[in-house]
Amino acid sequence: WNRDICYNNNYETTTTSERRSGIQLGEWKVLYNYPYGEKGNFIAFGKEEGTCWLTSSCGRDTKALMKLDLESNTTVTVCDDEECDIGEIQLNPQTDEIGMVSFDYKQRE
C-alpha cells in the first residue's frame, strides 16, 4: 500500500469518501464512506500494515475513534463516549499509535 490520502466530497450523492492509493501508481481504493450528515475524519495510517485510524459517527449518536482494517474493510471502536464526540487525538511519534484522546463534553455554540 502506498500511504497517500485524498478526500472526495461528492455533494450530488451526499457522501464523503476517503481514498488511498492502491498498489500501483494511479490506482485508488475507497477507504470509508461517510453518508450525508455523518461526521468523521481520517487520522493516520496505523503502525500495523493495512490499518488506519479514523473518527466516525456512522451508526452512532456521537463521533468515536475507530481502527479500520483496509483489507477486510472492518472497523473496531477503540474509544468512544455515548454523551459526547471524541475531541483531539494525538499520535505517539515513536510508535505511530494513539497516545492521547480527549472528549468535547461542552462544545462551543
PDB file of N, CA and C in Angstrom:
ATOM      1  N   TRP A   1       0.828  -1.190   0.000  1.00  0.00           N
ATOM      2  CA  TRP A   1       0.000   0.000   0.000  1.00  0.00           C
ATOM      3  C   TRP A   1       0.870   1.250   0.000  1.00  0.00           C
ATOM      4  N   ASN A   2       0.546   2.165  -0.860  1.00  0.00           N
ATOM      5  CA  ASN A   2       1.160   3.489  -0.788  1.00  0.00           C
ATOM      6  C   ASN A   2       0.415   4.269   0.282  1.00  0.00           C
ATOM      7  N   ARG A   3       1.099   5.175   0.926  1.00  0.00           N
ATOM      8  CA  ARG A   3       0.474   5.932   2.016  1.00  0.00           C
ATOM      9  C   ARG A   3       0.094   7.329   1.563  1.00  0.00           C
ATOM     10  N   ASP A   4      -0.843   7.398   0.637  1.00  0.00           N
ATOM     11  CA  ASP A   4      -1.384   8.664   0.160  1.00  0.00           C
ATOM     12  C   ASP A   4      -2.862   8.707   0.521  1.00  0.00           C
ATOM     13  N   ILE A   5      -3.371   9.898   0.738  1.00  0.00           N
ATOM     14  CA  ILE A   5      -4.787  10.046   1.078  1.00  0.00           C
ATOM     15  C   ILE A   5      -5.364  11.198   0.278  1.00  0.00           C
ATOM     16  N   CYS A   6      -6.601  11.052  -0.130  1.00  0.00           N
ATOM     17  CA  CYS A   6      -7.300  12.091  -0.872  1.00  0.00           C
ATOM     18  C   CYS A   6      -8.738  12.107  -0.404  1.00  0.00           C
ATOM     19  N   TYR A   7      -9.290  13.275  -0.144  1.00  0.00           N
ATOM     20  CA  TYR A   7     -10.678  13.396   0.264  1.00  0.00           C
ATOM     21  C   TYR A   7     -11.513  13.750  -0.951  1.00  0.00           C
ATOM     22  N   ASN A   8     -12.655  13.084  -1.114  1.00  0.00           N
ATOM     23  CA  ASN A   8     -13.544  13.320  -2.232  1.00  0.00           C
ATOM     24  C   ASN A   8     -14.903  13.704  -1.678  1.00  0.00           C
ATOM     25  N   ASN A   9     -15.248  14.973  -1.787  1.00  0.00           N
ATOM     26  CA  ASN A   9     -16.556  15.438  -1.330  1.00  0.00           C
ATOM     27  C   ASN A   9     -17.507  15.434  -2.516  1.00  0.00           C
ATOM     28  N   ASN A  10     -18.425  14.482  -2.534  1.00  0.00           N
ATOM     29  CA  ASN A  10     -19.364  14.341  -3.635  1.00  0.00           C
ATOM     30  C   ASN A  10     -20.737  14.757  -3.126  1.00  0.00           C
ATOM     31  N   TYR A  11     -21.120  16.001  -3.386  1.00  0.00           N
ATOM     32  CA  TYR A  11     -22.371  16.525  -2.853  1.00  0.00           C
ATOM     33  C   TYR A  11     -23.592  16.033  -3.617  1.00  0.00           C
ATOM     34  N   GLU A  12     -23.420  15.535  -4.834  1.00  0.00           N
ATOM     35  CA  GLU A  12     -24.542  15.015  -5.604  1.00  0.00           C
ATOM     36  C   GLU A  12     -25.060  13.711  -5.002  1.00  0.00           C
ATOM     37  N   THR A  13     -24.176  12.868  -4.514  1.00  0.00           N
ATOM     38  CA  THR A  13     -24.600  11.614  -3.901  1.00  0.00           C
ATOM     39  C   THR A  13     -24.610  11.708  -2.386  1.00  0.00           C
ATOM     40  N   THR A  14     -24.331  12.870  -1.860  1.00  0.00           N
ATOM     41  CA  THR A  14     -24.335  13.178  -0.429  1.00  0.00           C
ATOM     42  C   THR A  14     -23.472  12.235   0.388  1.00  0.00           C
ATOM     43  N   THR A  15     -22.308  11.878  -0.129  1.00  0.00           N
ATOM     44  CA  THR A  15     -21.364  11.086   0.645  1.00  0.00           C
ATOM     45  C   THR A  15     -19.996  11.743   0.603  1.00  0.00           C
ATOM     46  N   THR A  16     -19.229  11.499   1.617  1.00  0.00           N
ATOM     47  CA  THR A  16     -17.840  11.929   1.639  1.00  0.00           C
ATOM     48  C   THR A  16     -16.997  10.671   1.701  1.00  0.00           C
ATOM     49  N   SER A  17     -16.122  10.489   0.737  1.00  0.00           N
ATOM     50  CA  SER A  17     -15.283   9.299   0.684  1.00  0.00           C
ATOM     51  C   SER A  17     -13.843   9.677   0.970  1.00  0.00           C
ATOM     52  N   GLU A  18     -13.158   8.807   1.667  1.00  0.00           N
ATOM     53  CA  GLU A  18     -11.729   8.950   1.818  1.00  0.00           C
ATOM     54  C   GLU A  18     -11.108   7.856   0.984  1.00  0.00           C
ATOM     55  N   ARG A  19     -10.076   8.205   0.238  1.00  0.00           N
ATOM     56  CA  ARG A  19      -9.457   7.229  -0.642  1.00  0.00           C
ATOM     57  C   ARG A  19      -7.965   7.170  -0.385  1.00  0.00           C
ATOM     58  N   ARG A  20      -7.393   6.029  -0.628  1.00  0.00           N
ATOM     59  CA  ARG A  20      -5.944   5.923  -0.538  1.00  0.00           C
ATOM     60  C   ARG A  20      -5.461   5.231  -1.788  1.00  0.00           C
ATOM     61  N   SER A  21      -4.244   5.531  -2.178  1.00  0.00           N
ATOM     62  CA  SER A  21      -3.739   4.939  -3.405  1.00  0.00           C
ATOM     63  C   SER A  21      -3.526   3.456  -3.217  1.00  0.00           C
ATOM     64  N   GLY A  22      -3.698   2.712  -4.287  1.00  0.00           N
ATOM     65  CA  GLY A  22      -3.528   1.280  -4.250  1.00  0.00           C
ATOM     66  C   GLY A  22      -2.091   0.884  -4.488  1.00  0.00           C
ATOM     67  N   ILE A  23      -1.901  -0.348  -4.847  1.00  0.00           N
ATOM     68  CA  ILE A  23      -0.559  -0.896  -5.009  1.00  0.00           C
ATOM     69  C   ILE A  23       0.167  -0.262  -6.186  1.00  0.00           C
ATOM     70  N   GLN A  24      -0.549  -0.015  -7.284  1.00  0.00           N
ATOM     71  CA  GLN A  24       0.078   0.578  -8.462  1.00  0.00           C
ATOM     72  C   GLN A  24      -0.213   2.069  -8.496  1.00  0.00           C
ATOM     73  N   LEU A  25       0.740   2.826  -8.964  1.00  0.00           N
ATOM     74  CA  LEU A  25       0.594   4.276  -9.044  1.00  0.00           C
ATOM     75  C   LEU A  25      -0.640   4.631  -9.866  1.00  0.00           C
ATOM     76  N   GLY A  26      -1.434   5.540  -9.360  1.00  0.00           N
ATOM     77  CA  GLY A  26      -2.618   5.973 -10.063  1.00  0.00           C
ATOM     78  C   GLY A  26      -3.867   5.175  -9.725  1.00  0.00           C
ATOM     79  N   GLU A  27      -3.746   4.086  -9.020  1.00  0.00           N
ATOM     80  CA  GLU A  27      -4.874   3.249  -8.636  1.00  0.00           C
ATOM     81  C   GLU A  27      -5.372   3.718  -7.274  1.00  0.00           C
ATOM     82  N   TRP A  28      -6.692   3.892  -7.110  1.00  0.00           N
ATOM     83  CA  TRP A  28      -7.254   4.382  -5.856  1.00  0.00           C
ATOM     84  C   TRP A  28      -8.268   3.402  -5.305  1.00  0.00           C
ATOM     85  N   LYS A  29      -8.403   3.361  -4.003  1.00  0.00           N
ATOM     86  CA  LYS A  29      -9.342   2.485  -3.330  1.00  0.00           C
ATOM     87  C   LYS A  29     -10.117   3.297  -2.298  1.00  0.00           C
ATOM     88  N   VAL A  30     -11.426   3.107  -2.255  1.00  0.00           N
ATOM     89  CA  VAL A  30     -12.242   3.797  -1.263  1.00  0.00           C
ATOM     90  C   VAL A  30     -11.903   3.244   0.113  1.00  0.00           C
ATOM     91  N   LEU A  31     -11.641   4.144   1.052  1.00  0.00           N
ATOM     92  CA  LEU A  31     -11.361   3.737   2.427  1.00  0.00           C
ATOM     93  C   LEU A  31     -12.633   3.628   3.241  1.00  0.00           C
ATOM     94  N   TYR A  32     -13.402   4.692   3.257  1.00  0.00           N
ATOM     95  CA  TYR A  32     -14.546   4.754   4.150  1.00  0.00           C
ATOM     96  C   TYR A  32     -15.518   5.789   3.610  1.00  0.00           C
ATOM     97  N   ASN A  33     -16.794   5.491   3.593  1.00  0.00           N
ATOM     98  CA  ASN A  33     -17.819   6.438   3.151  1.00  0.00           C
ATOM     99  C   ASN A  33     -18.546   7.001   4.354  1.00  0.00           C
ATOM    100  N   TYR A  34     -18.710   8.315   4.350  1.00  0.00           N
ATOM    101  CA  TYR A  34     -19.484   8.993   5.375  1.00  0.00           C
ATOM    102  C   TYR A  34     -20.771   9.484   4.714  1.00  0.00           C
ATOM    103  N   PRO A  35     -21.914   8.900   5.031  1.00  0.00           N
ATOM    104  CA  PRO A  35     -23.171   9.387   4.457  1.00  0.00           C
ATOM    105  C   PRO A  35     -23.409  10.847   4.851  1.00  0.00           C
ATOM    106  N   TYR A  36     -24.202  11.536   4.058  1.00  0.00           N
ATOM    107  CA  TYR A  36     -24.520  12.935   4.315  1.00  0.00           C
ATOM    108  C   TYR A  36     -25.026  13.101   5.744  1.00  0.00           C
ATOM    109  N   GLY A  37     -24.476  14.075   6.446  1.00  0.00           N
ATOM    110  CA  GLY A  37     -24.888  14.368   7.814  1.00  0.00           C
ATOM    111  C   GLY A  37     -24.057  13.674   8.878  1.00  0.00           C
ATOM    112  N   GLU A  38     -23.279  12.682   8.497  1.00  0.00           N
ATOM    113  CA  GLU A  38     -22.413  11.996   9.460  1.00  0.00           C
ATOM    114  C   GLU A  38     -21.089  12.746   9.577  1.00  0.00           C
ATOM    115  N   LYS A  39     -20.436  12.616  10.724  1.00  0.00           N
ATOM    116  CA  LYS A  39     -19.168  13.303  10.972  1.00  0.00           C
ATOM    117  C   LYS A  39     -18.038  12.280  11.030  1.00  0.00           C
ATOM    118  N   GLY A  40     -16.848  12.682  10.590  1.00  0.00           N
ATOM    119  CA  GLY A  40     -15.695  11.811  10.693  1.00  0.00           C
ATOM    120  C   GLY A  40     -14.509  12.337   9.922  1.00  0.00           C
ATOM    121  N   ASN A  41     -13.343  11.786  10.226  1.00  0.00           N
ATOM    122  CA  ASN A  41     -12.093  12.190   9.582  1.00  0.00           C
ATOM    123  C   ASN A  41     -11.097  11.050   9.575  1.00  0.00           C
ATOM    124  N   PHE A  42     -10.237  11.052   8.596  1.00  0.00           N
ATOM    125  CA  PHE A  42      -9.065  10.189   8.580  1.00  0.00           C
ATOM    126  C   PHE A  42      -8.066  10.794   9.555  1.00  0.00           C
ATOM    127  N   ILE A  43      -7.434   9.961  10.399  1.00  0.00           N
ATOM    128  CA  ILE A  43      -6.442  10.457  11.360  1.00  0.00           C
ATOM    129  C   ILE A  43      -5.037  10.134  10.864  1.00  0.00           C
ATOM    130  N   ALA A  44      -4.744   8.862  10.673  1.00  0.00           N
ATOM    131  CA  ALA A  44      -3.400   8.452  10.236  1.00  0.00           C
ATOM    132  C   ALA A  44      -3.418   6.969   9.879  1.00  0.00           C
ATOM    133  N   PHE A  45      -2.414   6.550   9.132  1.00  0.00           N
ATOM    134  CA  PHE A  45      -2.228   5.125   8.897  1.00  0.00           C
ATOM    135  C   PHE A  45      -1.664   4.504  10.163  1.00  0.00           C
ATOM    136  N   GLY A  46      -2.072   3.279  10.463  1.00  0.00           N
ATOM    137  CA  GLY A  46      -1.635   2.601  11.672  1.00  0.00           C
ATOM    138  C   GLY A  46      -0.252   2.004  11.533  1.00  0.00           C
ATOM    139  N   LYS A  47       0.312   1.656  12.671  1.00  0.00           N
ATOM    140  CA  LYS A  47       1.620   1.009  12.687  1.00  0.00           C
ATOM    141  C   LYS A  47       1.532  -0.367  12.037  1.00  0.00           C
ATOM    142  N   GLU A  48       0.438  -1.077  12.297  1.00  0.00           N
ATOM    143  CA  GLU A  48       0.215  -2.377  11.676  1.00  0.00           C
ATOM    144  C   GLU A  48      -0.063  -2.174  10.190  1.00  0.00           C
ATOM    145  N   GLU A  49       0.571  -2.941   9.346  1.00  0.00           N
ATOM    146  CA  GLU A  49       0.370  -2.854   7.902  1.00  0.00           C
ATOM    147  C   GLU A  49      -1.108  -3.065   7.572  1.00  0.00           C
ATOM    148  N   GLY A  50      -1.660  -2.214   6.737  1.00  0.00           N
ATOM    149  CA  GLY A  50      -3.033  -2.385   6.289  1.00  0.00           C
ATOM    150  C   GLY A  50      -4.094  -1.899   7.251  1.00  0.00           C
ATOM    151  N   THR A  51      -3.725  -0.975   8.155  1.00  0.00           N
ATOM    152  CA  THR A  51      -4.698  -0.405   9.081  1.00  0.00           C
ATOM    153  C   THR A  51      -4.601   1.110   9.072  1.00  0.00           C
ATOM    154  N   CYS A  52      -5.666   1.755   9.504  1.00  0.00           N
ATOM    155  CA  CYS A  52      -5.619   3.204   9.693  1.00  0.00           C
ATOM    156  C   CYS A  52      -6.566   3.582  10.820  1.00  0.00           C
ATOM    157  N   TRP A  53      -6.360   4.790  11.343  1.00  0.00           N
ATOM    158  CA  TRP A  53      -7.183   5.363  12.397  1.00  0.00           C
ATOM    159  C   TRP A  53      -8.125   6.372  11.757  1.00  0.00           C
ATOM    160  N   LEU A  54      -9.375   6.405  12.207  1.00  0.00           N
ATOM    161  CA  LEU A  54     -10.318   7.401  11.736  1.00  0.00           C
ATOM    162  C   LEU A  54     -11.345   7.663  12.815  1.00  0.00           C
ATOM    163  N   THR A  55     -12.085   8.761  12.663  1.00  0.00           N
ATOM    164  CA  THR A  55     -13.210   9.030  13.537  1.00  0.00           C
ATOM    165  C   THR A  55     -14.476   8.902  12.704  1.00  0.00           C
ATOM    166  N   SER A  56     -15.562   8.507  13.349  1.00  0.00           N
ATOM    167  CA  SER A  56     -16.813   8.330  12.630  1.00  0.00           C
ATOM    168  C   SER A  56     -17.994   8.406  13.583  1.00  0.00           C
ATOM    169  N   SER A  57     -19.097   8.988  13.080  1.00  0.00           N
ATOM    170  CA  SER A  57     -20.359   8.976  13.816  1.00  0.00           C
ATOM    171  C   SER A  57     -21.365   8.045  13.144  1.00  0.00           C
ATOM    172  N   CYS A  58     -20.949   7.318  12.125  1.00  0.00           N
ATOM    173  CA  CYS A  58     -21.852   6.434  11.385  1.00  0.00           C
ATOM    174  C   CYS A  58     -22.449   5.366  12.315  1.00  0.00           C
ATOM    175  N   GLY A  59     -23.776   5.290  12.347  1.00  0.00           N
ATOM    176  CA  GLY A  59     -24.458   4.314  13.187  1.00  0.00           C
ATOM    177  C   GLY A  59     -24.428   4.635  14.663  1.00  0.00           C
ATOM    178  N   ARG A  60     -24.052   5.874  15.002  1.00  0.00           N
ATOM    179  CA  ARG A  60     -23.897   6.278  16.399  1.00  0.00           C
ATOM    180  C   ARG A  60     -24.483   7.673  16.577  1.00  0.00           C
ATOM    181  N   ASP A  61     -24.659   8.076  17.824  1.00  0.00           N
ATOM    182  CA  ASP A  61     -25.083   9.444  18.129  1.00  0.00           C
ATOM    183  C   ASP A  61     -23.892  10.372  18.309  1.00  0.00           C
ATOM    184  N   THR A  62     -22.718   9.818  18.601  1.00  0.00           N
ATOM    185  CA  THR A  62     -21.514  10.616  18.830  1.00  0.00           C
ATOM    186  C   THR A  62     -20.366  10.085  17.969  1.00  0.00           C
ATOM    187  N   LYS A  63     -19.371  10.936  17.772  1.00  0.00           N
ATOM    188  CA  LYS A  63     -18.196  10.565  16.974  1.00  0.00           C
ATOM    189  C   LYS A  63     -17.210   9.785  17.852  1.00  0.00           C
ATOM    190  N   ALA A  64     -16.722   8.646  17.312  1.00  0.00           N
ATOM    191  CA  ALA A  64     -15.818   7.765  18.055  1.00  0.00           C
ATOM    192  C   ALA A  64     -14.522   7.560  17.284  1.00  0.00           C
ATOM    193  N   LEU A  65     -13.492   7.109  17.986  1.00  0.00           N
ATOM    194  CA  LEU A  65     -12.227   6.733  17.360  1.00  0.00           C
ATOM    195  C   LEU A  65     -12.341   5.284  16.909  1.00  0.00           C
ATOM    196  N   MET A  66     -12.007   5.027  15.646  1.00  0.00           N
ATOM    197  CA  MET A  66     -12.117   3.691  15.070  1.00  0.00           C
ATOM    198  C   MET A  66     -10.786   3.283  14.448  1.00  0.00           C
ATOM    199  N   LYS A  67     -10.560   1.978  14.420  1.00  0.00           N
ATOM    200  CA  LYS A  67      -9.421   1.410  13.697  1.00  0.00           C
ATOM    201  C   LYS A  67     -10.010   0.624  12.530  1.00  0.00           C
ATOM    202  N   LEU A  68      -9.554   0.922  11.326  1.00  0.00           N
ATOM    203  CA  LEU A  68     -10.071   0.310  10.117  1.00  0.00           C
ATOM    204  C   LEU A  68      -9.053  -0.667   9.547  1.00  0.00           C
ATOM    205  N   ASP A  69      -9.484  -1.892   9.296  1.00  0.00           N
ATOM    206  CA  ASP A  69      -8.661  -2.874   8.585  1.00  0.00           C
ATOM    207  C   ASP A  69      -8.918  -2.656   7.099  1.00  0.00           C
ATOM    208  N   LEU A  70      -7.888  -2.259   6.367  1.00  0.00           N
ATOM    209  CA  LEU A  70      -8.046  -1.876   4.971  1.00  0.00           C
ATOM    210  C   LEU A  70      -8.305  -3.051   4.046  1.00  0.00           C
ATOM    211  N   GLU A  71      -7.913  -4.236   4.431  1.00  0.00           N
ATOM    212  CA  GLU A  71      -8.147  -5.412   3.591  1.00  0.00           C
ATOM    213  C   GLU A  71      -9.585  -5.906   3.715  1.00  0.00           C
ATOM    214  N   SER A  72     -10.074  -6.036   4.950  1.00  0.00           N
ATOM    215  CA  SER A  72     -11.423  -6.570   5.178  1.00  0.00           C
ATOM    216  C   SER A  72     -12.486  -5.480   5.243  1.00  0.00           C
ATOM    217  N   ASN A  73     -12.049  -4.206   5.315  1.00  0.00           N
ATOM    218  CA  ASN A  73     -12.938  -3.050   5.422  1.00  0.00           C
ATOM    219  C   ASN A  73     -13.830  -3.144   6.669  1.00  0.00           C
ATOM    220  N   THR A  74     -13.270  -3.657   7.761  1.00  0.00           N
ATOM    221  CA  THR A  74     -13.999  -3.740   9.028  1.00  0.00           C
ATOM    222  C   THR A  74     -13.418  -2.734  10.011  1.00  0.00           C
ATOM    223  N   THR A  75     -14.288  -2.198  10.841  1.00  0.00           N
ATOM    224  CA  THR A  75     -13.851  -1.234  11.848  1.00  0.00           C
ATOM    225  C   THR A  75     -14.048  -1.810  13.237  1.00  0.00           C
ATOM    226  N   VAL A  76     -13.197  -1.343  14.149  1.00  0.00           N
ATOM    227  CA  VAL A  76     -13.297  -1.672  15.566  1.00  0.00           C
ATOM    228  C   VAL A  76     -13.335  -0.344  16.314  1.00  0.00           C
ATOM    229  N   THR A  77     -14.311  -0.175  17.190  1.00  0.00           N
ATOM    230  CA  THR A  77     -14.362   1.030  18.011  1.00  0.00           C
ATOM    231  C   THR A  77     -13.296   0.922  19.087  1.00  0.00           C
ATOM    232  N   VAL A  78     -12.411   1.911  19.115  1.00  0.00           N
ATOM    233  CA  VAL A  78     -11.290   1.908  20.049  1.00  0.00           C
ATOM    234  C   VAL A  78     -11.596   2.767  21.265  1.00  0.00           C
ATOM    235  N   CYS A  79     -12.258   3.907  21.045  1.00  0.00           N
ATOM    236  CA  CYS A  79     -12.521   4.840  22.136  1.00  0.00           C
ATOM    237  C   CYS A  79     -13.780   5.629  21.793  1.00  0.00           C
ATOM    238  N   ASP A  80     -14.737   5.656  22.726  1.00  0.00           N
ATOM    239  CA  ASP A  80     -15.963   6.399  22.478  1.00  0.00           C
ATOM    240  C   ASP A  80     -16.612   6.817  23.789  1.00  0.00           C
ATOM    241  N   ASP A  81     -17.605   7.676  23.675  1.00  0.00           N
ATOM    242  CA  ASP A  81     -18.403   8.098  24.816  1.00  0.00           C
ATOM    243  C   ASP A  81     -19.806   8.339  24.288  1.00  0.00           C
ATOM    244  N   GLU A  82     -20.805   7.803  24.952  1.00  0.00           N
ATOM    245  CA  GLU A  82     -22.182   7.948  24.487  1.00  0.00           C
ATOM    246  C   GLU A  82     -22.724   9.354  24.658  1.00  0.00           C
ATOM    247  N   GLU A  83     -22.047  10.195  25.459  1.00  0.00           N
ATOM    248  CA  GLU A  83     -22.555  11.533  25.754  1.00  0.00           C
ATOM    249  C   GLU A  83     -21.936  12.633  24.900  1.00  0.00           C
ATOM    250  N   CYS A  84     -20.783  12.379  24.285  1.00  0.00           N
ATOM    251  CA  CYS A  84     -20.138  13.459  23.530  1.00  0.00           C
ATOM    252  C   CYS A  84     -19.196  12.901  22.467  1.00  0.00           C
ATOM    253  N   ASP A  85     -18.830  13.799  21.541  1.00  0.00           N
ATOM    254  CA  ASP A  85     -17.896  13.442  20.475  1.00  0.00           C
ATOM    255  C   ASP A  85     -16.474  13.340  20.998  1.00  0.00           C
ATOM    256  N   ILE A  86     -15.701  12.509  20.327  1.00  0.00           N
ATOM    257  CA  ILE A  86     -14.266  12.473  20.603  1.00  0.00           C
ATOM    258  C   ILE A  86     -13.683  13.801  20.123  1.00  0.00           C
ATOM    259  N   GLY A  87     -12.720  14.324  20.850  1.00  0.00           N
ATOM    260  CA  GLY A  87     -12.127  15.614  20.508  1.00  0.00           C
ATOM    261  C   GLY A  87     -10.771  15.453  19.857  1.00  0.00           C
ATOM    262  N   GLU A  88      -9.761  15.987  20.509  1.00  0.00           N
ATOM    263  CA  GLU A  88      -8.400  15.939  19.970  1.00  0.00           C
ATOM    264  C   GLU A  88      -7.812  14.538  20.103  1.00  0.00           C
ATOM    265  N   ILE A  89      -7.037  14.162  19.086  1.00  0.00           N
ATOM    266  CA  ILE A  89      -6.360  12.867  19.085  1.00  0.00           C
ATOM    267  C   ILE A  89      -4.895  13.133  18.777  1.00  0.00           C
ATOM    268  N   GLN A  90      -4.008  12.583  19.582  1.00  0.00           N
ATOM    269  CA  GLN A  90      -2.577  12.737  19.327  1.00  0.00           C
ATOM    270  C   GLN A  90      -1.936  11.371  19.172  1.00  0.00           C
ATOM    271  N   LEU A  91      -1.062  11.264  18.172  1.00  0.00           N
ATOM    272  CA  LEU A  91      -0.315  10.039  17.942  1.00  0.00           C
ATOM    273  C   LEU A  91       1.007  10.097  18.667  1.00  0.00           C
ATOM    274  N   ASN A  92       1.466   8.962  19.162  1.00  0.00           N
ATOM    275  CA  ASN A  92       2.806   8.861  19.712  1.00  0.00           C
ATOM    276  C   ASN A  92       3.766   8.845  18.526  1.00  0.00           C
ATOM    277  N   PRO A  93       4.647   9.827  18.387  1.00  0.00           N
ATOM    278  CA  PRO A  93       5.512   9.909  17.214  1.00  0.00           C
ATOM    279  C   PRO A  93       6.533   8.769  17.107  1.00  0.00           C
ATOM    280  N   GLN A  94       6.791   8.096  18.198  1.00  0.00           N
ATOM    281  CA  GLN A  94       7.761   6.998  18.173  1.00  0.00           C
ATOM    282  C   GLN A  94       7.129   5.667  17.770  1.00  0.00           C
ATOM    283  N   THR A  95       5.825   5.515  18.047  1.00  0.00           N
ATOM    284  CA  THR A  95       5.179   4.228  17.767  1.00  0.00           C
ATOM    285  C   THR A  95       4.091   4.293  16.702  1.00  0.00           C
ATOM    286  N   ASP A  96       3.678   5.499  16.302  1.00  0.00           N
ATOM    287  CA  ASP A  96       2.560   5.706  15.371  1.00  0.00           C
ATOM    288  C   ASP A  96       1.254   5.116  15.895  1.00  0.00           C
ATOM    289  N   GLU A  97       1.139   4.960  17.191  1.00  0.00           N
ATOM    290  CA  GLU A  97      -0.097   4.501  17.813  1.00  0.00           C
ATOM    291  C   GLU A  97      -0.751   5.689  18.524  1.00  0.00           C
ATOM    292  N   ILE A  98      -2.016   5.542  18.877  1.00  0.00           N
ATOM    293  CA  ILE A  98      -2.734   6.611  19.575  1.00  0.00           C
ATOM    294  C   ILE A  98      -2.113   6.809  20.950  1.00  0.00           C
ATOM    295  N   GLY A  99      -1.736   8.041  21.243  1.00  0.00           N
ATOM    296  CA  GLY A  99      -1.116   8.353  22.527  1.00  0.00           C
ATOM    297  C   GLY A  99      -2.067   9.026  23.495  1.00  0.00           C
ATOM    298  N   MET A 100      -3.060   9.784  22.948  1.00  0.00           N
ATOM    299  CA  MET A 100      -3.957  10.538  23.797  1.00  0.00           C
ATOM    300  C   MET A 100      -5.216  10.880  23.021  1.00  0.00           C
ATOM    301  N   VAL A 101      -6.358  10.853  23.706  1.00  0.00           N
ATOM    302  CA  VAL A 101      -7.614  11.335  23.139  1.00  0.00           C
ATOM    303  C   VAL A 101      -8.298  12.222  24.173  1.00  0.00           C
ATOM    304  N   SER A 102      -9.115  13.125  23.690  1.00  0.00           N
ATOM    305  CA  SER A 102      -9.918  13.952  24.586  1.00  0.00           C
ATOM    306  C   SER A 102     -11.364  13.901  24.114  1.00  0.00           C
ATOM    307  N   PHE A 103     -12.272  14.351  24.984  1.00  0.00           N
ATOM    308  CA  PHE A 103     -13.685  14.388  24.636  1.00  0.00           C
ATOM    309  C   PHE A 103     -14.209  15.805  24.830  1.00  0.00           C
ATOM    310  N   ASP A 104     -15.126  16.225  23.949  1.00  0.00           N
ATOM    311  CA  ASP A 104     -15.710  17.558  23.985  1.00  0.00           C
ATOM    312  C   ASP A 104     -17.053  17.506  24.708  1.00  0.00           C
ATOM    313  N   TYR A 105     -17.011  17.513  26.050  1.00  0.00           N
ATOM    314  CA  TYR A 105     -18.262  17.454  26.808  1.00  0.00           C
ATOM    315  C   TYR A 105     -19.055  18.749  26.690  1.00  0.00           C
ATOM    316  N   LYS A 106     -18.366  19.848  26.539  1.00  0.00           N
ATOM    317  CA  LYS A 106     -19.051  21.133  26.369  1.00  0.00           C
ATOM    318  C   LYS A 106     -18.516  21.779  25.102  1.00  0.00           C
ATOM    319  N   GLN A 107     -19.265  21.639  24.020  1.00  0.00           N
ATOM    320  CA  GLN A 107     -18.826  22.188  22.745  1.00  0.00           C
ATOM    321  C   GLN A 107     -19.228  23.654  22.647  1.00  0.00           C
ATOM    322  N   ARG A 108     -18.454  24.408  21.850  1.00  0.00           N
ATOM    323  CA  ARG A 108     -18.767  25.811  21.614  1.00  0.00           C
ATOM    324  C   ARG A 108     -20.007  25.921  20.748  1.00  0.00           C
ATOM    325  N   GLU A 109     -20.827  26.932  21.019  1.00  0.00           N
ATOM    326  CA  GLU A 109     -22.039  27.144  20.212  1.00  0.00           C
ATOM    327  C   GLU A 109     -21.793  28.164  19.150  1.00  0.00           C
TER     328      GLU A 109
END
